[in-house]
């Protein structure tokens, strides 16, 4: 680890007695374009920085637009789905960082420095995130981009622990390996341990698939931006598009029809099943359970073929658009009733498939000799670490951390949703939770399909006029891997600003911490159990 990196789990600065409540401090700022956006001066921002060390306010994301940095939070005391955004106007190229009290802010601070040349003071991690010195300029989004830098022949990593230097070895994974693994460079310092070689240090180098999605959305139409949102990660395409559209609709004051909201929920549940089947198949493959892996991949292929036949696409990109849904790729002009019936049929077919094949797969998973024993105790995560990262999804719920945004959404109001959870915190708990969520999603699809048939669906897509006057909206959706948040600024008939918060960077941080102490031969199993989307980390 280098001098600019504070190890994950290091205790934040102790809170001073009498600090103000963070949410109240943010609301004491000046309103900035929406009832949940407040502009703070530097003194107020520093007060926020200090108060966060002992406050339950959940950190969601940190962004820069060149003129200001903006931090998004959610208050768990108010359900966790209502945002608060603090805005700090920049006076120079530095600002007080938030990664000390909120470790999840580290990846956002690194990205801001790479893209805008704006540095976070007191940052936990000062390494580049997406800038590999291969661009034509440094800080390319700033008003005055700098000269291009040149990468060293060998990537620079941090200092290794003494145990590795004295008698250990280096092991690497990626970024290019000729297979289907994510394009990320994982450097492991391996030292002798009581049970054989064990991981003593972990450092991930990502950014190889950075596409500048958020900046490419700006200046275009909401429909074009929604298409880009679906390209962030194939395992969360529908969730990203729904979150973007939700934010854009709130900004424009447009409400999608209830039938469209139910259809969006159904698409996200189908996507959840796909994502968990893929993650479990890859985990079984890493754990040398080839037969289980083959059956899981076969189940996913069956479901994707069914979607391809009924919806015209095997994956669920571009099914959600501003104002509603576009099943078959047409936002308007189709027979809304028949579209609802098609999706309802898909939901019921998937649910029927789940009652037979997926239930049998669960039995195979549990009875395959040695599989569960291989996963038990690997890649341990702890509730306190997940609380510090504000991480939900499978990784957070597998160690007892609650929270599921679906509970507060109207689209799920007519179904019985019982979010699954585990407390083990290891690879087995994460795998068991994915299997639980697959079966839960299939049951939800049966109910959502029935709701679609019962709705009087005059339309599945409302008209969406893009506002001329500046306006802001937010959207939050529970994706397969955790909560996805968008903040969208509209004006002059186009998208002016977009901020994206995906759980993948925090999952990567949790994975790095969980790998320390693991046996070298278990590294691939541990990483497969987290199912990090490198594309979503890089955006």
Short mmCIF file of C-alpha atoms in Angstrom, two decimals:
data_model
loop_
_atom_site.label_atom_id
_atom_site.label_comp_id
_atom_site.label_asym_id
_atom_site.label_seq_id
_atom_site.Cartn_x
_atom_site.Cartn_y
_atom_site.Cartn_z
CA UNK A 1 0.00 0.00 0.00
CA UNK A 2 1.30 3.44 -0.81
CA UNK A 3 1.36 6.47 1.41
CA UNK A 4 -1.83 7.86 -0.11
CA UNK A 5 -3.95 4.84 0.79
CA UNK A 6 -5.55 4.26 4.19
CA UNK A 7 -6.41 0.56 4.63
CA UNK A 8 -10.13 -0.21 4.53
CA UNK A 9 -11.52 -0.62 8.00
CA UNK A 10 -9.19 1.95 9.57
CA UNK A 11 -11.23 3.82 12.19
CA UNK A 12 -12.34 7.31 11.14
CA UNK A 13 -11.55 10.36 13.17
CA UNK A 14 -13.47 10.35 16.43
CA UNK A 15 -16.56 12.51 16.54
CA UNK A 16 -16.47 15.58 18.73
CA UNK A 17 -19.17 15.87 21.35
CA UNK A 18 -22.03 18.13 20.39
CA UNK A 19 -21.68 17.92 16.59
CA UNK A 20 -24.83 18.81 14.69
CA UNK A 21 -26.98 16.21 12.97
CA UNK A 22 -25.67 15.78 9.39
CA UNK A 23 -29.11 15.86 7.75
CA UNK A 24 -30.06 19.03 9.64
CA UNK A 25 -26.74 20.59 8.70
CA UNK A 26 -27.35 19.93 4.99
CA UNK A 27 -30.88 21.30 5.16
CA UNK A 28 -29.54 24.48 6.78
CA UNK A 29 -27.88 25.35 3.46
CA UNK A 30 -29.40 27.34 0.64
CA UNK A 31 -31.94 25.57 -1.61
CA UNK A 32 -30.37 24.79 -4.99
CA UNK A 33 -32.99 23.97 -7.61
CA UNK A 34 -34.87 21.22 -5.74
CA UNK A 35 -36.29 20.59 -2.28
CA UNK A 36 -33.54 18.04 -1.58
CA UNK A 37 -30.51 20.00 -2.97
CA UNK A 38 -28.75 22.46 -0.68
CA UNK A 39 -25.70 24.62 -1.28
CA UNK A 40 -23.18 24.77 1.57
CA UNK A 41 -20.22 27.07 2.06
CA UNK A 42 -16.82 25.60 2.87
CA UNK A 43 -17.25 26.02 6.63
CA UNK A 44 -20.60 24.18 6.51
CA UNK A 45 -19.08 21.47 4.31
CA UNK A 46 -16.28 20.93 6.84
CA UNK A 47 -18.91 20.70 9.55
CA UNK A 48 -20.64 18.02 7.48
CA UNK A 49 -17.32 16.22 7.07
CA UNK A 50 -16.86 16.11 10.84
CA UNK A 51 -20.46 15.20 11.74
CA UNK A 52 -20.51 12.21 9.37
CA UNK A 53 -18.05 10.32 11.57
CA UNK A 54 -20.83 9.46 14.05
CA UNK A 55 -24.02 9.92 12.01
CA UNK A 56 -26.19 7.17 10.42
CA UNK A 57 -26.71 9.19 7.23
CA UNK A 58 -25.99 6.82 4.31
CA UNK A 59 -23.51 7.99 1.69
CA UNK A 60 -24.60 7.37 -1.92
CA UNK A 61 -22.24 9.25 -4.22
CA UNK A 62 -19.99 12.23 -4.88
CA UNK A 63 -19.74 14.05 -8.20
CA UNK A 64 -18.22 17.11 -9.84
CA UNK A 65 -19.43 19.29 -12.70
CA UNK A 66 -16.42 21.60 -12.86
CA UNK A 67 -18.06 24.35 -10.81
CA UNK A 68 -19.07 22.38 -7.71
CA UNK A 69 -18.79 19.04 -5.97
CA UNK A 70 -22.05 17.44 -4.94
CA UNK A 71 -22.53 14.72 -2.32
CA UNK A 72 -25.69 12.61 -2.23
CA UNK A 73 -26.96 10.96 0.96
CA UNK A 74 -30.03 9.04 2.10
CA UNK A 75 -31.38 9.16 5.63
CA UNK A 76 -32.15 5.63 6.93
CA UNK A 77 -34.34 7.22 9.61
CA UNK A 78 -36.73 8.27 6.81
CA UNK A 79 -36.82 4.97 4.93
CA UNK A 80 -33.54 5.28 3.03
CA UNK A 81 -35.13 6.21 -0.31
CA UNK A 82 -35.30 10.01 0.11
CA UNK A 83 -32.11 11.81 -0.89
CA UNK A 84 -30.28 14.81 0.47
CA UNK A 85 -27.67 16.48 -1.73
CA UNK A 86 -25.02 18.86 -0.42
CA UNK A 87 -23.45 21.17 -3.01
CA UNK A 88 -20.10 22.91 -2.50
CA UNK A 89 -19.02 25.58 -4.97
CA UNK A 90 -15.35 25.09 -5.85
CA UNK A 91 -12.83 27.79 -5.03
CA UNK A 92 -9.73 26.31 -6.62
CA UNK A 93 -8.88 22.72 -7.41
CA UNK A 94 -9.24 21.22 -3.93
CA UNK A 95 -12.08 20.46 -1.54
CA UNK A 96 -12.47 18.70 1.83
CA UNK A 97 -12.83 14.97 1.08
CA UNK A 98 -15.46 12.71 2.61
CA UNK A 99 -13.72 9.32 2.39
CA UNK A 100 -12.39 9.60 5.95
CA UNK A 101 -15.80 9.15 7.59
CA UNK A 102 -17.35 7.44 4.54
CA UNK A 103 -14.96 4.89 2.90
CA UNK A 104 -17.35 4.45 -0.04
CA UNK A 105 -16.51 8.01 -1.16
CA UNK A 106 -12.93 6.99 -2.04
CA UNK A 107 -13.72 5.72 -5.56
CA UNK A 108 -15.74 8.86 -6.32
CA UNK A 109 -12.90 11.11 -5.13
CA UNK A 110 -10.42 9.24 -7.31
CA UNK A 111 -12.70 9.51 -10.35
CA UNK A 112 -13.22 13.25 -9.81
CA UNK A 113 -9.47 13.80 -9.63
CA UNK A 114 -8.89 11.80 -12.83
CA UNK A 115 -11.62 13.47 -14.88
CA UNK A 116 -11.73 17.03 -13.50
CA UNK A 117 -8.33 17.53 -11.84
CA UNK A 118 -10.06 18.42 -8.56
CA UNK A 119 -8.35 16.86 -5.53
CA UNK A 120 -9.96 15.69 -2.30
CA UNK A 121 -8.05 16.74 0.81
CA UNK A 122 -7.60 14.10 3.54
CA UNK A 123 -8.49 11.39 1.01
CA UNK A 124 -8.17 7.72 1.96
CA UNK A 125 -6.87 6.78 -1.47
CA UNK A 126 -5.04 9.04 -3.93
CA UNK A 127 -4.36 6.49 -6.67
CA UNK A 128 -5.78 7.08 -10.18
CA UNK A 129 -8.98 5.15 -10.86
CA UNK A 130 -9.76 5.42 -14.58
CA UNK A 131 -6.79 7.44 -15.91
CA UNK A 132 -4.10 5.00 -17.04
CA UNK A 133 -2.05 7.73 -18.71
CA UNK A 134 -3.38 6.64 -22.10
CA UNK A 135 -5.57 9.69 -22.79
CA UNK A 136 -4.68 12.60 -25.04
CA UNK A 137 -4.97 14.97 -22.05
CA UNK A 138 -5.11 14.83 -18.28
CA UNK A 139 -8.25 16.01 -16.45
CA UNK A 140 -10.12 15.89 -19.80
CA UNK A 141 -13.45 17.26 -18.48
CA UNK A 142 -11.96 20.33 -16.82
CA UNK A 143 -12.13 23.80 -18.37
CA UNK A 144 -8.38 23.61 -19.02
CA UNK A 145 -7.26 20.02 -19.60
CA UNK A 146 -3.60 19.36 -18.85
CA UNK A 147 -0.91 17.83 -20.98
CA UNK A 148 -1.04 14.11 -21.57
CA UNK A 149 0.97 11.93 -19.20
CA UNK A 150 2.74 8.75 -20.15
CA UNK A 151 2.29 5.43 -18.42
CA UNK A 152 5.29 3.49 -17.13
CA UNK A 153 6.06 0.20 -18.83
CA UNK A 154 5.09 -1.64 -15.62
CA UNK A 155 1.95 -0.48 -13.76
CA UNK A 156 2.72 1.23 -10.48
CA UNK A 157 1.38 -0.39 -7.34
CA UNK A 158 1.77 0.30 -3.66
CA UNK A 159 4.37 -0.98 -1.25
CA UNK A 160 4.15 -4.65 -0.27
CA UNK A 161 4.01 -5.89 3.33
CA UNK A 162 7.33 -7.01 4.85
CA UNK A 163 6.18 -10.65 5.00
CA UNK A 164 5.72 -10.68 1.23
CA UNK A 165 9.01 -8.90 0.56
CA UNK A 166 10.98 -11.31 2.80
CA UNK A 167 9.59 -14.68 1.81
CA UNK A 168 6.47 -14.25 -0.31
CA UNK A 169 5.50 -14.03 -3.94
CA UNK A 170 3.33 -11.91 -6.20
CA UNK A 171 0.24 -13.31 -7.88
CA UNK A 172 -1.75 -11.39 -10.46
CA UNK A 173 -5.09 -11.74 -12.21
CA UNK A 174 -5.89 -9.86 -15.43
CA UNK A 175 -6.53 -7.46 -16.92
CA UNK A 176 -6.29 -9.49 -20.14
CA UNK A 177 -6.56 -13.23 -19.68
CA UNK A 178 -8.12 -14.56 -22.87
CA UNK A 179 -11.34 -15.61 -21.11
CA UNK A 180 -14.58 -14.02 -19.98
CA UNK A 181 -13.22 -12.58 -16.73
CA UNK A 182 -13.74 -8.87 -16.05
CA UNK A 183 -10.97 -6.55 -17.29
CA UNK A 184 -9.44 -5.72 -13.94
CA UNK A 185 -5.86 -6.09 -12.70
CA UNK A 186 -5.71 -7.76 -9.30
CA UNK A 187 -2.29 -7.85 -7.60
CA UNK A 188 -1.97 -10.15 -4.62
CA UNK A 189 0.92 -10.26 -2.19
CA UNK A 190 1.15 -13.88 -1.03
CA UNK A 191 3.10 -14.88 2.09
CA UNK A 192 3.57 -18.20 3.92
CA UNK A 193 0.80 -18.94 6.41
CA UNK A 194 -0.12 -21.71 8.87
CA UNK A 195 -2.44 -23.37 6.31
CA UNK A 196 -0.24 -22.70 3.30
CA UNK A 197 0.36 -19.59 1.16
CA UNK A 198 -2.12 -16.86 2.09
CA UNK A 199 -2.98 -13.42 0.73
CA UNK A 200 -1.29 -10.66 2.74
CA UNK A 201 -2.12 -7.67 0.52
CA UNK A 202 -4.60 -6.86 -2.25
CA UNK A 203 -4.61 -4.04 -4.75
CA UNK A 204 -7.05 -3.69 -7.65
CA UNK A 205 -6.39 -1.64 -10.76
CA UNK A 206 -9.55 -0.90 -12.74
CA UNK A 207 -10.62 1.64 -15.35
CA UNK A 208 -9.89 -0.45 -18.44
CA UNK A 209 -13.52 -0.22 -19.60
CA UNK A 210 -14.13 3.45 -18.75
CA UNK A 211 -16.46 4.95 -21.37
CA UNK A 212 -17.45 8.27 -19.84
CA UNK A 213 -21.12 7.32 -19.82
CA UNK A 214 -22.36 10.17 -17.61
CA UNK A 215 -20.58 12.87 -19.63
CA UNK A 216 -21.80 11.36 -22.91
CA UNK A 217 -25.39 11.59 -21.68
CA UNK A 218 -25.14 15.35 -21.25
CA UNK A 219 -26.32 17.47 -24.17
CA UNK A 220 -28.51 14.75 -25.67
CA UNK A 221 -32.14 13.73 -25.45
CA UNK A 222 -33.55 11.78 -22.53
CA UNK A 223 -34.21 8.81 -24.83
CA UNK A 224 -30.58 8.73 -25.98
CA UNK A 225 -29.39 9.04 -22.37
CA UNK A 226 -31.65 6.16 -21.31
CA UNK A 227 -30.10 4.01 -24.04
CA UNK A 228 -26.64 4.78 -22.65
CA UNK A 229 -27.77 3.94 -19.11
CA UNK A 230 -28.59 0.43 -20.34
CA UNK A 231 -24.99 -0.04 -21.50
CA UNK A 232 -23.33 0.44 -18.09
CA UNK A 233 -23.63 -3.23 -17.07
CA UNK A 234 -25.48 -6.06 -18.78
CA UNK A 235 -26.43 -7.55 -15.41
CA UNK A 236 -28.17 -4.29 -14.37
CA UNK A 237 -29.29 -2.79 -17.68
CA UNK A 238 -33.01 -2.58 -16.86
CA UNK A 239 -32.31 -1.28 -13.34
CA UNK A 240 -30.06 1.52 -14.63
CA UNK A 241 -32.57 2.52 -17.29
CA UNK A 242 -35.43 2.52 -14.77
CA UNK A 243 -33.43 4.63 -12.29
CA UNK A 244 -32.50 7.15 -15.01
CA UNK A 245 -36.08 7.36 -16.30
CA UNK A 246 -37.42 7.70 -12.76
CA UNK A 247 -35.08 10.65 -12.17
CA UNK A 248 -35.94 12.28 -15.51
CA UNK A 249 -39.67 11.83 -14.91
CA UNK A 250 -39.44 13.39 -11.44
CA UNK A 251 -37.55 16.34 -12.91
CA UNK A 252 -40.12 16.84 -15.67
CA UNK A 253 -43.15 16.24 -13.44
CA UNK A 254 -44.26 13.25 -15.52
CA UNK A 255 -45.80 10.12 -14.01
CA UNK A 256 -45.54 6.80 -15.82
CA UNK A 257 -48.77 4.72 -15.89
CA UNK A 258 -49.06 2.23 -13.03
CA UNK A 259 -49.10 -0.65 -15.53
CA UNK A 260 -45.77 0.62 -16.89
CA UNK A 261 -44.32 0.73 -13.38
CA UNK A 262 -45.42 -2.86 -12.80
CA UNK A 263 -43.87 -3.83 -16.14
CA UNK A 264 -40.61 -2.14 -15.12
CA UNK A 265 -40.60 -4.08 -11.86
CA UNK A 266 -41.18 -7.33 -13.77
CA UNK A 267 -38.28 -6.60 -16.12
CA UNK A 268 -35.98 -5.92 -13.17
CA UNK A 269 -37.00 -9.17 -11.49
CA UNK A 270 -36.26 -11.10 -14.70
CA UNK A 271 -32.88 -9.38 -14.81
CA UNK A 272 -32.24 -10.30 -11.16
CA UNK A 273 -32.80 -13.98 -11.99
CA UNK A 274 -30.41 -13.76 -14.96
CA UNK A 275 -27.71 -12.02 -12.92
CA UNK A 276 -27.88 -14.45 -9.98
CA UNK A 277 -27.88 -17.53 -12.23
CA UNK A 278 -24.77 -16.18 -13.96
CA UNK A 279 -23.02 -15.39 -10.67
CA UNK A 280 -23.82 -18.83 -9.23
CA UNK A 281 -22.68 -20.60 -12.39
CA UNK A 282 -19.34 -18.79 -12.33
CA UNK A 283 -18.95 -19.49 -8.60
CA UNK A 284 -19.60 -23.20 -9.13
CA UNK A 285 -17.09 -23.16 -11.97
CA UNK A 286 -14.44 -21.58 -9.75
CA UNK A 287 -15.19 -24.15 -7.02
CA UNK A 288 -14.63 -27.05 -9.48
CA UNK A 289 -18.31 -28.03 -9.51
CA UNK A 290 -18.51 -28.34 -13.29
CA UNK A 291 -21.82 -30.21 -13.43
CA UNK A 292 -23.60 -27.64 -11.25
CA UNK A 293 -22.10 -24.80 -13.30
CA UNK A 294 -23.28 -26.37 -16.56
CA UNK A 295 -26.84 -26.79 -15.28
CA UNK A 296 -26.97 -23.19 -14.04
CA UNK A 297 -25.72 -21.86 -17.37
CA UNK A 298 -28.26 -24.09 -19.16
CA UNK A 299 -31.09 -22.69 -17.00
CA UNK A 300 -30.02 -19.13 -17.79
CA UNK A 301 -29.88 -19.96 -21.52
CA UNK A 302 -33.41 -21.38 -21.41
CA UNK A 303 -34.73 -18.21 -19.79
CA UNK A 304 -32.87 -15.93 -22.20
CA UNK A 305 -34.25 -17.82 -25.19
CA UNK A 306 -37.76 -17.44 -23.80
CA UNK A 307 -37.24 -13.67 -23.47
CA UNK A 308 -35.73 -13.48 -26.95
CA UNK A 309 -38.73 -15.25 -28.46
CA UNK A 310 -41.34 -13.15 -26.65
CA UNK A 311 -39.67 -9.72 -26.33
CA UNK A 312 -37.34 -9.74 -29.32
CA UNK A 313 -34.18 -9.48 -27.17
CA UNK A 314 -32.33 -11.97 -25.02
CA UNK A 315 -31.13 -9.32 -22.59
CA UNK A 316 -33.38 -6.54 -21.30
CA UNK A 317 -31.66 -3.46 -22.72
CA UNK A 318 -33.92 -0.74 -24.14
CA UNK A 319 -37.17 -2.13 -22.72
CA UNK A 320 -37.54 0.90 -20.42
CA UNK A 321 -37.83 4.44 -21.77
CA UNK A 322 -38.76 7.87 -20.37
CA UNK A 323 -42.49 7.80 -19.67
CA UNK A 324 -42.92 4.04 -19.47
CA UNK A 325 -41.75 0.87 -21.22
CA UNK A 326 -40.99 0.00 -24.84
CA UNK A 327 -41.44 -3.75 -25.12
CA UNK A 328 -40.31 -4.78 -28.56
CA UNK A 329 -38.31 -1.56 -28.85
CA UNK A 330 -41.27 0.71 -29.74
CA UNK A 331 -42.02 3.55 -27.32
CA UNK A 332 -45.41 4.40 -28.79
CA UNK A 333 -47.86 3.35 -31.46
CA UNK A 334 -48.17 -0.27 -30.35
CA UNK A 335 -51.08 -2.09 -28.75
CA UNK A 336 -50.50 -1.45 -25.05
CA UNK A 337 -52.85 -4.22 -24.01
CA UNK A 338 -51.07 -6.82 -26.12
CA UNK A 339 -47.67 -5.64 -24.84
CA UNK A 340 -48.87 -6.08 -21.25
CA UNK A 341 -50.18 -9.54 -22.14
CA UNK A 342 -46.88 -10.54 -23.72
CA UNK A 343 -44.90 -9.51 -20.66
CA UNK A 344 -47.44 -11.18 -18.35
CA UNK A 345 -47.02 -14.40 -20.34
CA UNK A 346 -43.23 -14.18 -19.98
CA UNK A 347 -43.59 -13.65 -16.21
CA UNK A 348 -45.85 -16.66 -15.80
CA UNK A 349 -43.68 -18.89 -17.98
CA UNK A 350 -40.60 -17.97 -15.96
CA UNK A 351 -42.47 -18.63 -12.71
CA UNK A 352 -43.57 -22.06 -13.96
CA UNK A 353 -40.00 -22.83 -15.01
CA UNK A 354 -38.83 -21.82 -11.54
CA UNK A 355 -41.21 -24.18 -9.79
CA UNK A 356 -39.58 -27.10 -11.58
CA UNK A 357 -36.06 -26.54 -12.86
CA UNK A 358 -34.76 -23.88 -10.44
CA UNK A 359 -36.14 -25.75 -7.42
CA UNK A 360 -34.32 -28.87 -8.67
CA UNK A 361 -31.16 -26.82 -9.19
CA UNK A 362 -31.31 -25.72 -5.57
CA UNK A 363 -31.35 -29.35 -4.50
CA UNK A 364 -28.36 -30.12 -6.73
CA UNK A 365 -26.51 -27.10 -5.29
CA UNK A 366 -27.07 -28.29 -1.74
CA UNK A 367 -26.22 -31.96 -2.32
CA UNK A 368 -23.16 -31.72 -4.57
CA UNK A 369 -20.35 -33.33 -2.53
CA UNK A 370 -17.94 -30.80 -1.06
CA UNK A 371 -19.43 -27.67 -2.67
CA UNK A 372 -20.97 -26.06 0.40
CA UNK A 373 -17.98 -27.06 2.54
CA UNK A 374 -15.66 -25.42 0.01
CA UNK A 375 -17.56 -22.14 0.22
CA UNK A 376 -18.04 -22.04 4.00
CA UNK A 377 -15.81 -19.50 5.75
CA UNK A 378 -14.34 -18.02 2.56
CA UNK A 379 -14.34 -14.29 1.84
CA UNK A 380 -15.74 -13.19 5.19
CA UNK A 381 -17.40 -9.79 5.43
CA UNK A 382 -18.56 -8.14 8.63
CA UNK A 383 -21.64 -6.09 9.34
CA UNK A 384 -19.59 -3.12 10.62
CA UNK A 385 -17.62 -2.98 7.36
CA UNK A 386 -20.78 -3.10 5.27
CA UNK A 387 -22.33 -0.35 7.41
CA UNK A 388 -19.23 1.81 6.82
CA UNK A 389 -19.57 1.28 3.06
CA UNK A 390 -23.36 1.70 3.12
CA UNK A 391 -23.52 -1.49 1.07
CA UNK A 392 -26.75 -3.40 0.60
CA UNK A 393 -27.59 -5.90 -2.10
CA UNK A 394 -26.44 -9.50 -1.83
CA UNK A 395 -23.08 -8.63 -0.24
CA UNK A 396 -24.62 -6.45 2.46
CA UNK A 397 -27.66 -8.64 3.19
CA UNK A 398 -25.47 -11.77 3.40
CA UNK A 399 -23.99 -10.45 6.65
CA UNK A 400 -27.27 -9.27 8.17
CA UNK A 401 -27.51 -5.72 6.81
CA UNK A 402 -31.10 -4.95 5.85
CA UNK A 403 -32.52 -2.51 3.36
CA UNK A 404 -34.31 -3.08 0.05
CA UNK A 405 -35.61 -0.17 -2.03
CA UNK A 406 -38.36 -2.34 -3.50
CA UNK A 407 -40.27 -2.16 -0.23
CA UNK A 408 -41.11 1.52 -0.82
CA UNK A 409 -42.01 1.36 -4.52
CA UNK A 410 -45.58 1.55 -5.75
CA UNK A 411 -44.85 -1.02 -8.47
CA UNK A 412 -44.53 -3.70 -5.78
CA UNK A 413 -47.56 -2.54 -3.80
CA UNK A 414 -49.84 -5.35 -4.99
CA UNK A 415 -47.39 -8.20 -4.28
CA UNK A 416 -46.03 -9.76 -1.12
CA UNK A 417 -42.32 -8.93 -0.99
CA UNK A 418 -40.19 -10.59 1.68
CA UNK A 419 -36.54 -9.54 1.22
CA UNK A 420 -34.14 -12.38 1.93
CA UNK A 421 -31.17 -12.08 4.27
CA UNK A 422 -28.38 -14.17 5.77
CA UNK A 423 -25.93 -13.57 8.59
CA UNK A 424 -22.90 -15.75 7.73
CA UNK A 425 -21.10 -13.12 5.66
CA UNK A 426 -19.07 -15.71 3.74
CA UNK A 427 -19.13 -17.07 0.18
CA UNK A 428 -21.69 -19.71 1.14
CA UNK A 429 -24.03 -17.10 2.63
CA UNK A 430 -23.79 -15.00 -0.53
CA UNK A 431 -24.48 -18.05 -2.73
CA UNK A 432 -27.42 -19.19 -0.59
CA UNK A 433 -28.85 -15.67 -0.66
CA UNK A 434 -28.62 -15.52 -4.47
CA UNK A 435 -30.51 -18.81 -4.70
CA UNK A 436 -33.13 -17.50 -2.24
CA UNK A 437 -33.53 -14.30 -4.27
CA UNK A 438 -33.94 -16.25 -7.53
CA UNK A 439 -36.84 -18.20 -6.07
CA UNK A 440 -38.31 -15.06 -4.48
CA UNK A 441 -38.10 -13.17 -7.81
CA UNK A 442 -39.80 -16.02 -9.66
CA UNK A 443 -42.68 -15.92 -7.16
CA UNK A 444 -42.87 -12.14 -7.58
CA UNK A 445 -42.99 -12.55 -11.36
CA UNK A 446 -46.07 -14.74 -11.04
CA UNK A 447 -47.82 -12.02 -9.01
CA UNK A 448 -46.57 -9.17 -11.21
CA UNK A 449 -47.80 -11.00 -14.31
CA UNK A 450 -51.25 -11.37 -12.77
CA UNK A 451 -51.23 -7.67 -11.86
CA UNK A 452 -50.39 -6.74 -15.46
CA UNK A 453 -53.32 -8.77 -16.76
CA UNK A 454 -55.65 -7.19 -14.20
CA UNK A 455 -54.63 -3.59 -14.96
CA UNK A 456 -56.74 -1.51 -17.32
CA UNK A 457 -53.72 -0.57 -19.44
CA UNK A 458 -54.70 2.21 -21.82
CA UNK A 459 -51.00 2.90 -22.37
CA UNK A 460 -47.63 1.61 -21.22
CA UNK A 461 -45.83 4.85 -22.05
CA UNK A 462 -46.84 8.43 -21.21
CA UNK A 463 -45.83 11.43 -23.28
CA UNK A 464 -42.52 12.89 -22.12
CA UNK A 465 -41.86 16.56 -22.97
CA UNK A 466 -38.34 17.59 -21.94
CA UNK A 467 -38.55 20.83 -19.88
CA UNK A 468 -37.00 24.08 -21.05
CA UNK A 469 -36.54 25.51 -17.55
CA UNK A 470 -33.84 23.92 -15.35
CA UNK A 471 -35.15 21.17 -13.08
CA UNK A 472 -33.78 18.26 -11.06
CA UNK A 473 -34.95 14.76 -10.25
CA UNK A 474 -33.66 11.62 -8.58
CA UNK A 475 -34.30 7.93 -9.06
CA UNK A 476 -33.37 4.83 -7.05
CA UNK A 477 -33.87 1.18 -7.98
CA UNK A 478 -32.86 -2.05 -6.24
CA UNK A 479 -30.73 -3.81 -8.86
CA UNK A 480 -29.41 -7.37 -8.70
CA UNK A 481 -26.22 -6.27 -6.92
CA UNK A 482 -27.60 -3.40 -4.82
CA UNK A 483 -29.12 0.07 -5.03
CA UNK A 484 -28.61 2.14 -8.20
CA UNK A 485 -29.14 5.91 -7.87
CA UNK A 486 -29.40 8.64 -10.52
CA UNK A 487 -29.61 12.40 -10.23
CA UNK A 488 -30.63 14.11 -13.47
CA UNK A 489 -30.69 17.79 -14.36
CA UNK A 490 -32.86 18.77 -17.35
CA UNK A 491 -33.16 22.09 -19.18
CA UNK A 492 -33.30 23.69 -22.63
CA UNK A 493 -34.98 20.55 -23.96
CA UNK A 494 -32.04 18.27 -23.19
CA UNK A 495 -30.14 16.49 -20.46
CA UNK A 496 -27.79 18.94 -18.75
CA UNK A 497 -26.30 16.91 -15.89
CA UNK A 498 -26.29 13.25 -14.88
CA UNK A 499 -24.83 11.66 -11.76
CA UNK A 500 -24.70 7.87 -11.38
CA UNK A 501 -24.11 5.85 -8.20
CA UNK A 502 -23.69 2.11 -8.69
CA UNK A 503 -22.86 -0.35 -5.85
CA UNK A 504 -20.03 -2.03 -7.78
CA UNK A 505 -17.12 0.15 -6.50
CA UNK A 506 -18.15 -0.55 -2.91
CA UNK A 507 -18.47 -4.27 -3.67
CA UNK A 508 -14.92 -4.16 -5.06
CA UNK A 509 -13.71 -2.51 -1.85
CA UNK A 510 -15.43 -5.21 0.22
CA UNK A 511 -13.88 -7.89 -1.98
CA UNK A 512 -10.38 -6.49 -1.44
CA UNK A 513 -10.86 -6.58 2.33
CA UNK A 514 -12.31 -10.11 2.24
CA UNK A 515 -9.38 -11.48 0.22
CA UNK A 516 -6.80 -10.59 2.88
CA UNK A 517 -6.02 -13.78 4.79
CA UNK A 518 -7.55 -16.10 2.17
CA UNK A 519 -5.55 -19.07 0.93
CA UNK A 520 -4.02 -18.47 -2.48
CA UNK A 521 -5.90 -21.41 -3.98
CA UNK A 522 -9.24 -19.90 -2.83
CA UNK A 523 -8.79 -16.48 -4.48
CA UNK A 524 -10.83 -17.28 -7.59
CA UNK A 525 -13.67 -18.69 -5.48
CA UNK A 526 -13.78 -15.60 -3.27
CA UNK A 527 -13.79 -13.17 -6.19
CA UNK A 528 -16.52 -15.15 -7.96
CA UNK A 529 -18.69 -14.99 -4.83
CA UNK A 530 -18.73 -11.17 -4.97
CA UNK A 531 -19.58 -11.01 -8.72
CA UNK A 532 -18.11 -7.52 -9.18
CA UNK A 533 -19.13 -5.84 -12.45
CA UNK A 534 -15.94 -4.19 -13.71
CA UNK A 535 -17.93 -2.37 -16.40
CA UNK A 536 -20.12 -0.78 -13.71
CA UNK A 537 -17.04 0.17 -11.65
CA UNK A 538 -15.46 1.89 -14.65
CA UNK A 539 -18.59 3.34 -16.35
#
